[in-house]
Short mmCIF file of C-alpha atoms in Angstrom, two decimals:
data_model
loop_
_atom_site.label_atom_id
_atom_site.label_comp_id
_atom_site.label_asym_id
_atom_site.label_seq_id
_atom_site.Cartn_x
_atom_site.Cartn_y
_atom_site.Cartn_z
CA MET Q 155 -2.41 -7.48 -15.59
CA ARG Q 156 -2.09 -9.83 -18.56
CA GLU Q 157 1.64 -10.12 -17.92
CA ILE Q 158 1.04 -10.93 -14.25
CA ILE Q 159 -1.57 -13.57 -15.10
CA GLU Q 160 0.59 -15.21 -17.76
CA ASN Q 161 3.56 -15.44 -15.40
CA ARG Q 162 1.58 -16.08 -12.21
CA GLN Q 163 3.22 -19.43 -11.42
CA LEU Q 164 6.75 -18.07 -11.84
CA ILE Q 165 5.89 -14.93 -9.85
CA TRP Q 166 4.42 -17.01 -7.02
CA LYS Q 167 7.44 -19.32 -6.91
CA LEU Q 168 9.96 -16.46 -6.93
CA ALA Q 169 7.94 -14.54 -4.33
CA LYS Q 170 7.96 -17.51 -1.94
CA ASN Q 171 11.69 -18.02 -2.45
CA ASP Q 172 12.30 -14.30 -1.95
CA PHE Q 173 10.42 -14.36 1.35
CA LYS Q 174 12.22 -17.48 2.59
CA LYS Q 175 15.75 -16.44 1.70
CA ARG Q 176 15.46 -13.14 3.56
CA TYR Q 177 15.45 -15.06 6.85
CA ALA Q 178 17.48 -18.08 5.82
CA GLY Q 179 20.07 -19.03 8.42
CA SER Q 180 18.44 -17.23 11.35
CA SER Q 181 17.17 -19.24 14.31
CA LEU Q 182 13.66 -17.82 14.27
CA GLY Q 183 13.43 -17.56 10.50
CA ALA Q 184 10.35 -15.72 9.20
CA VAL Q 185 9.25 -14.99 12.78
CA TRP Q 186 11.59 -11.98 12.65
CA ALA Q 187 9.39 -10.51 9.94
CA LEU Q 188 6.50 -10.53 12.41
CA ILE Q 189 8.33 -9.30 15.50
CA GLN Q 190 9.24 -5.78 14.35
CA PRO Q 191 5.72 -4.70 13.28
CA VAL Q 192 4.23 -6.18 16.46
CA VAL Q 193 6.76 -4.30 18.59
CA THR Q 194 5.95 -1.10 16.67
CA VAL Q 195 2.21 -1.47 17.30
CA VAL Q 196 2.76 -2.17 21.01
CA MET Q 197 5.13 0.79 21.34
CA TYR Q 198 2.72 3.26 19.75
CA TRP Q 199 -0.16 1.87 21.79
CA ILE Q 200 1.77 2.29 25.06
CA VAL Q 201 2.87 5.83 24.17
CA PHE Q 202 -0.43 7.20 22.86
CA GLN Q 203 -2.97 5.33 24.95
CA GLY Q 204 -0.97 4.41 28.02
CA ILE Q 205 1.01 7.63 28.51
CA PHE Q 206 -1.04 10.31 26.78
CA GLN Q 207 -4.41 8.64 27.53
CA ASN Q 208 -5.38 9.04 23.89
CA LYS Q 209 -8.17 7.16 22.14
CA ALA Q 210 -9.93 7.43 18.83
CA GLN Q 211 -13.37 9.04 18.77
CA MET Q 212 -15.89 9.91 16.07
CA ILE Q 213 -14.31 7.52 13.57
CA ALA Q 214 -16.22 6.22 10.55
CA GLY Q 215 -19.58 7.85 10.98
CA GLY Q 216 -19.38 8.60 14.68
CA ILE Q 217 -18.26 5.18 15.92
CA GLU Q 218 -16.02 5.36 18.98
CA VAL Q 219 -13.35 2.66 18.97
CA PRO Q 220 -10.39 1.75 21.21
CA TYR Q 221 -7.21 3.44 20.11
CA VAL Q 222 -5.33 0.15 19.67
CA LEU Q 223 -7.88 -0.98 17.07
CA PHE Q 224 -7.82 2.41 15.37
CA LEU Q 225 -4.02 2.34 15.33
CA THR Q 226 -3.64 -1.25 14.12
CA SER Q 227 -6.11 -0.80 11.26
CA GLY Q 228 -3.96 2.08 10.02
CA LEU Q 229 -0.58 0.45 10.56
CA VAL Q 230 -1.43 -2.84 8.79
CA PRO Q 231 -1.75 -1.31 5.28
CA TRP Q 232 1.15 1.08 5.99
CA PHE Q 233 3.48 -1.78 6.94
CA PHE Q 234 2.70 -3.49 3.65
CA PHE Q 235 3.14 -0.28 1.65
CA SER Q 236 6.51 0.60 3.20
CA GLU Q 237 7.94 -2.93 3.00
CA ALA Q 238 6.73 -3.54 -0.55
CA LEU Q 239 8.01 -0.16 -1.76
CA ASN Q 240 11.44 -0.68 -0.21
CA ASN Q 241 11.74 -4.24 -1.52
CA GLY Q 242 10.34 -3.41 -4.94
CA THR Q 243 12.76 -0.53 -5.35
CA THR Q 244 15.76 -2.85 -5.03
CA ALA Q 245 14.25 -5.64 -7.16
CA LEU Q 246 16.66 -5.26 -10.06
CA MET Q 247 19.73 -5.00 -7.85
CA GLU Q 248 18.63 -8.00 -5.80
CA TYR Q 249 18.14 -10.10 -8.92
CA GLN Q 250 21.09 -8.90 -10.97
CA TYR Q 251 21.80 -12.40 -12.19
CA LEU Q 252 18.33 -12.57 -13.76
CA VAL Q 253 18.54 -9.09 -15.24
CA LYS Q 254 21.63 -10.14 -17.20
CA LYS Q 255 19.84 -13.13 -18.71
CA VAL Q 256 18.50 -12.16 -22.10
CA VAL Q 257 15.70 -14.72 -22.06
CA PHE Q 258 14.26 -13.74 -18.67
CA ASN Q 259 11.31 -11.35 -18.50
CA ILE Q 260 12.61 -8.79 -16.01
CA ASN Q 261 9.30 -6.91 -16.12
CA ILE Q 262 7.99 -9.26 -13.43
CA LEU Q 263 10.77 -8.62 -10.89
CA PRO Q 264 9.05 -5.65 -9.20
CA VAL Q 265 5.88 -7.77 -9.13
CA VAL Q 266 7.77 -10.56 -7.37
CA ARG Q 267 9.06 -8.28 -4.61
CA VAL Q 268 5.69 -6.62 -4.01
CA THR Q 269 3.98 -10.02 -3.97
CA ALA Q 270 6.47 -11.33 -1.41
CA ALA Q 271 5.35 -8.59 0.98
CA LEU Q 272 1.81 -10.00 0.86
CA PHE Q 273 2.77 -12.95 3.07
CA ILE Q 274 3.40 -10.77 6.11
CA HIS Q 275 0.46 -8.56 5.19
CA ALA Q 276 -1.93 -11.53 5.24
CA PHE Q 277 -0.71 -12.45 8.73
CA PHE Q 278 -1.31 -8.94 10.06
CA VAL Q 279 -4.74 -8.73 8.51
CA GLY Q 280 -5.52 -11.82 10.57
CA VAL Q 281 -4.09 -10.14 13.69
CA LEU Q 282 -6.19 -7.05 12.95
CA LEU Q 283 -9.38 -9.11 12.71
CA VAL Q 284 -8.57 -10.89 15.97
CA ILE Q 285 -8.06 -7.55 17.75
CA SER Q 286 -11.33 -6.22 16.33
CA MET Q 287 -13.21 -9.29 17.59
CA LEU Q 288 -11.65 -8.96 21.05
CA TYR Q 289 -13.19 -5.49 21.22
CA GLY Q 290 -16.56 -6.69 19.94
CA TYR Q 291 -16.28 -5.72 16.27
CA PHE Q 292 -16.95 -9.01 14.52
CA PRO Q 293 -16.38 -9.43 10.78
CA GLY Q 294 -19.39 -8.80 8.58
CA LEU Q 295 -20.08 -8.48 4.89
CA PRO Q 296 -18.28 -5.10 4.61
CA THR Q 297 -15.13 -6.75 5.98
CA ILE Q 298 -14.49 -8.41 2.62
CA GLN Q 299 -13.55 -4.94 1.39
CA ILE Q 300 -10.13 -5.59 2.91
CA ILE Q 301 -9.46 -7.67 -0.21
CA TYR Q 302 -10.50 -4.76 -2.42
CA TYR Q 303 -8.36 -2.23 -0.56
CA SER Q 304 -5.41 -4.64 -0.45
CA LEU Q 305 -5.62 -5.07 -4.22
CA GLY Q 306 -5.76 -1.31 -4.68
CA LEU Q 307 -2.74 -0.79 -2.43
CA TYR Q 308 -0.91 -3.64 -4.18
CA LEU Q 309 -1.36 -2.05 -7.62
CA PHE Q 310 -0.56 1.47 -6.39
CA THR Q 311 2.65 0.24 -4.74
CA LEU Q 312 3.56 -1.75 -7.84
CA ALA Q 313 3.14 1.40 -9.94
CA LEU Q 314 5.58 3.27 -7.70
CA CYS Q 315 8.00 0.33 -7.80
CA TYR Q 316 8.16 0.41 -11.59
CA PHE Q 317 9.39 3.98 -11.29
CA SER Q 318 11.72 3.49 -8.33
CA SER Q 319 13.26 0.16 -9.41
CA ALA Q 320 14.13 1.59 -12.82
CA ILE Q 321 15.54 4.87 -11.50
CA VAL Q 322 17.53 3.43 -8.59
CA VAL Q 323 19.74 1.48 -11.00
CA PHE Q 324 21.14 4.82 -12.20
CA PHE Q 325 20.64 6.82 -8.98
CA ARG Q 326 21.43 4.67 -5.96
CA ASP Q 327 20.66 7.45 -3.47
CA LEU Q 328 16.98 6.99 -4.24
CA THR Q 329 16.72 4.23 -1.61
CA GLN Q 330 17.72 6.70 1.13
CA ILE Q 331 15.33 9.31 -0.20
CA ILE Q 332 12.48 6.80 -0.13
CA ASN Q 333 13.28 5.83 3.47
CA ILE Q 334 13.10 9.48 4.53
CA ALA Q 335 9.90 10.00 2.52
CA LEU Q 336 8.31 6.99 4.23
CA GLN Q 337 9.18 8.35 7.68
CA LEU Q 338 7.57 11.68 6.83
CA GLY Q 339 4.71 10.02 5.01
CA MET Q 340 3.69 7.99 8.03
CA TRP Q 341 2.94 11.19 9.95
CA ALA Q 342 1.29 12.87 6.95
CA THR Q 343 -0.99 9.85 6.48
CA PRO Q 344 -3.87 9.49 8.99
CA ILE Q 345 -2.45 6.48 10.81
CA LEU Q 346 -1.80 7.84 14.30
CA TRP Q 347 -4.50 10.47 13.91
CA ASP Q 348 -7.95 10.63 12.32
CA ILE Q 349 -8.50 12.31 8.94
CA SER Q 350 -11.59 14.07 10.33
CA MET Q 351 -9.22 16.21 12.41
CA ALA Q 352 -8.23 17.95 9.17
CA ASP Q 353 -11.75 19.39 8.92
CA SER Q 354 -10.83 21.90 11.63
CA TRP Q 355 -7.67 22.97 9.79
CA PRO Q 356 -7.44 25.30 6.78
CA PRO Q 357 -9.31 23.64 3.89
CA ILE Q 358 -6.25 23.54 1.65
CA ILE Q 359 -4.37 21.37 4.17
CA GLY Q 360 -7.15 18.81 4.42
CA PHE Q 361 -7.45 18.76 0.63
CA ILE Q 362 -3.72 18.12 0.18
CA LEU Q 363 -3.67 15.38 2.82
CA ARG Q 364 -6.55 13.57 1.14
CA LEU Q 365 -4.70 13.60 -2.18
CA ASN Q 366 -2.44 10.92 -0.72
CA PRO Q 367 -3.74 7.62 -2.21
CA VAL Q 368 -2.61 5.72 0.89
CA CYS Q 369 -5.03 7.86 2.90
CA TYR Q 370 -7.86 6.37 0.84
CA VAL Q 371 -6.68 2.84 1.64
CA VAL Q 372 -6.15 3.46 5.37
CA SER Q 373 -9.60 5.00 5.72
CA GLY Q 374 -10.98 2.06 3.76
CA TYR Q 375 -9.42 -0.50 6.08
CA ARG Q 376 -11.02 1.21 9.06
CA SER Q 377 -14.39 1.32 7.35
CA ALA Q 378 -14.08 -2.38 6.50
CA VAL Q 379 -13.12 -3.41 10.03
CA TYR Q 380 -15.45 -1.35 12.22
CA GLY Q 381 -17.05 1.44 10.19
CA LYS Q 382 -19.11 -0.87 7.95
CA ALA Q 383 -19.10 1.73 5.15
CA TRP Q 384 -18.74 0.65 1.51
CA PHE Q 385 -16.22 2.09 -0.93
CA TRP Q 386 -18.91 3.10 -3.43
CA GLU Q 387 -20.35 5.48 -0.84
CA GLN Q 388 -17.52 7.87 -1.75
CA PRO Q 389 -17.52 7.57 -5.57
CA LEU Q 390 -15.38 10.63 -6.31
CA TYR Q 391 -12.62 9.59 -3.91
CA THR Q 392 -12.70 6.04 -5.27
CA ALA Q 393 -12.52 7.30 -8.87
CA TYR Q 394 -9.61 9.56 -7.94
CA PHE Q 395 -7.65 6.71 -6.32
CA TRP Q 396 -8.03 4.39 -9.30
CA ALA Q 397 -7.32 7.16 -11.80
CA VAL Q 398 -4.03 7.96 -10.04
CA THR Q 399 -3.14 4.27 -9.72
CA ILE Q 400 -3.84 3.44 -13.38
CA ILE Q 401 -2.00 6.51 -14.67
CA LEU Q 402 1.04 5.73 -12.51
CA LEU Q 403 0.98 2.09 -13.65
CA ILE Q 404 0.97 3.10 -17.30
CA LEU Q 405 3.70 5.73 -16.93
CA GLY Q 406 5.80 3.58 -14.60
CA LYS Q 407 5.69 0.60 -16.94
CA LYS Q 408 6.57 2.77 -19.93
CA LEU Q 409 9.59 4.18 -18.10
CA PHE Q 410 10.65 0.72 -16.97
CA VAL Q 411 10.45 -0.71 -20.50
CA LYS Q 412 12.29 2.28 -21.93
CA LEU Q 413 15.22 1.94 -19.51
CA LYS Q 414 15.40 -1.85 -19.17
CA TYR Q 415 17.79 -2.25 -22.12
CA HIS Q 416 20.42 -0.36 -20.12
CA PHE Q 417 19.97 -2.21 -16.80
CA ALA Q 418 22.39 -5.03 -17.52
CA ASP Q 419 25.14 -2.61 -18.57
CA VAL Q 420 24.84 -0.46 -15.45
CA LEU Q 421 24.47 -3.37 -13.03
#
């Protein structure tokens, strides 16, 4: 955290440039970054609510909500997680010219890529709040928890990126493995379905599914938007999430620092 704070201006500048250059030269520019997630939400909504007549029930303490709101509140954090993880994994390869500069602090490169994903995330949080208001769920005091859960997801993703960005330099196939893992992970995370459904399954399955830290964040987003539950109401789950995140941050940073002296040679 001290490293991020000390280099906050450089990180912010590089993150903005990273976001802009991804869509440089295209007619619509950054609008393309918004189109794909919107199309994904609409597609899932048509399939699950329009075709299968599905809707979320008994969510967040027995509150019945429209499926499109249930779906969007799960997809918004997942979109950020998947984009930030993919971009953070390739941070060193994307910025090879900086890695080879002895005077540049390459420790911040994964931070830059994860931070760049926040721009789109902020837009979709706004879309999520608009959808919730259209259905009568107006923001209240618990809604500010979105900031808390976004910070938690940011740090958890950054921890994974320290691992993946360091390893992918030596094992390029990792990017394909992560893409497959994200496809499977989306179905294993309660995004299209409610975590309470696992209560009717064998206990070991529900326990394993809840070990996924992203499950904690997705459930938290829903509680913040329409459930009105606070994160301290589940202290053990909150402690577990932060314990995993902090441990992964420490181990990921140690691995990154240990391998960084070899990055320039391999790249």
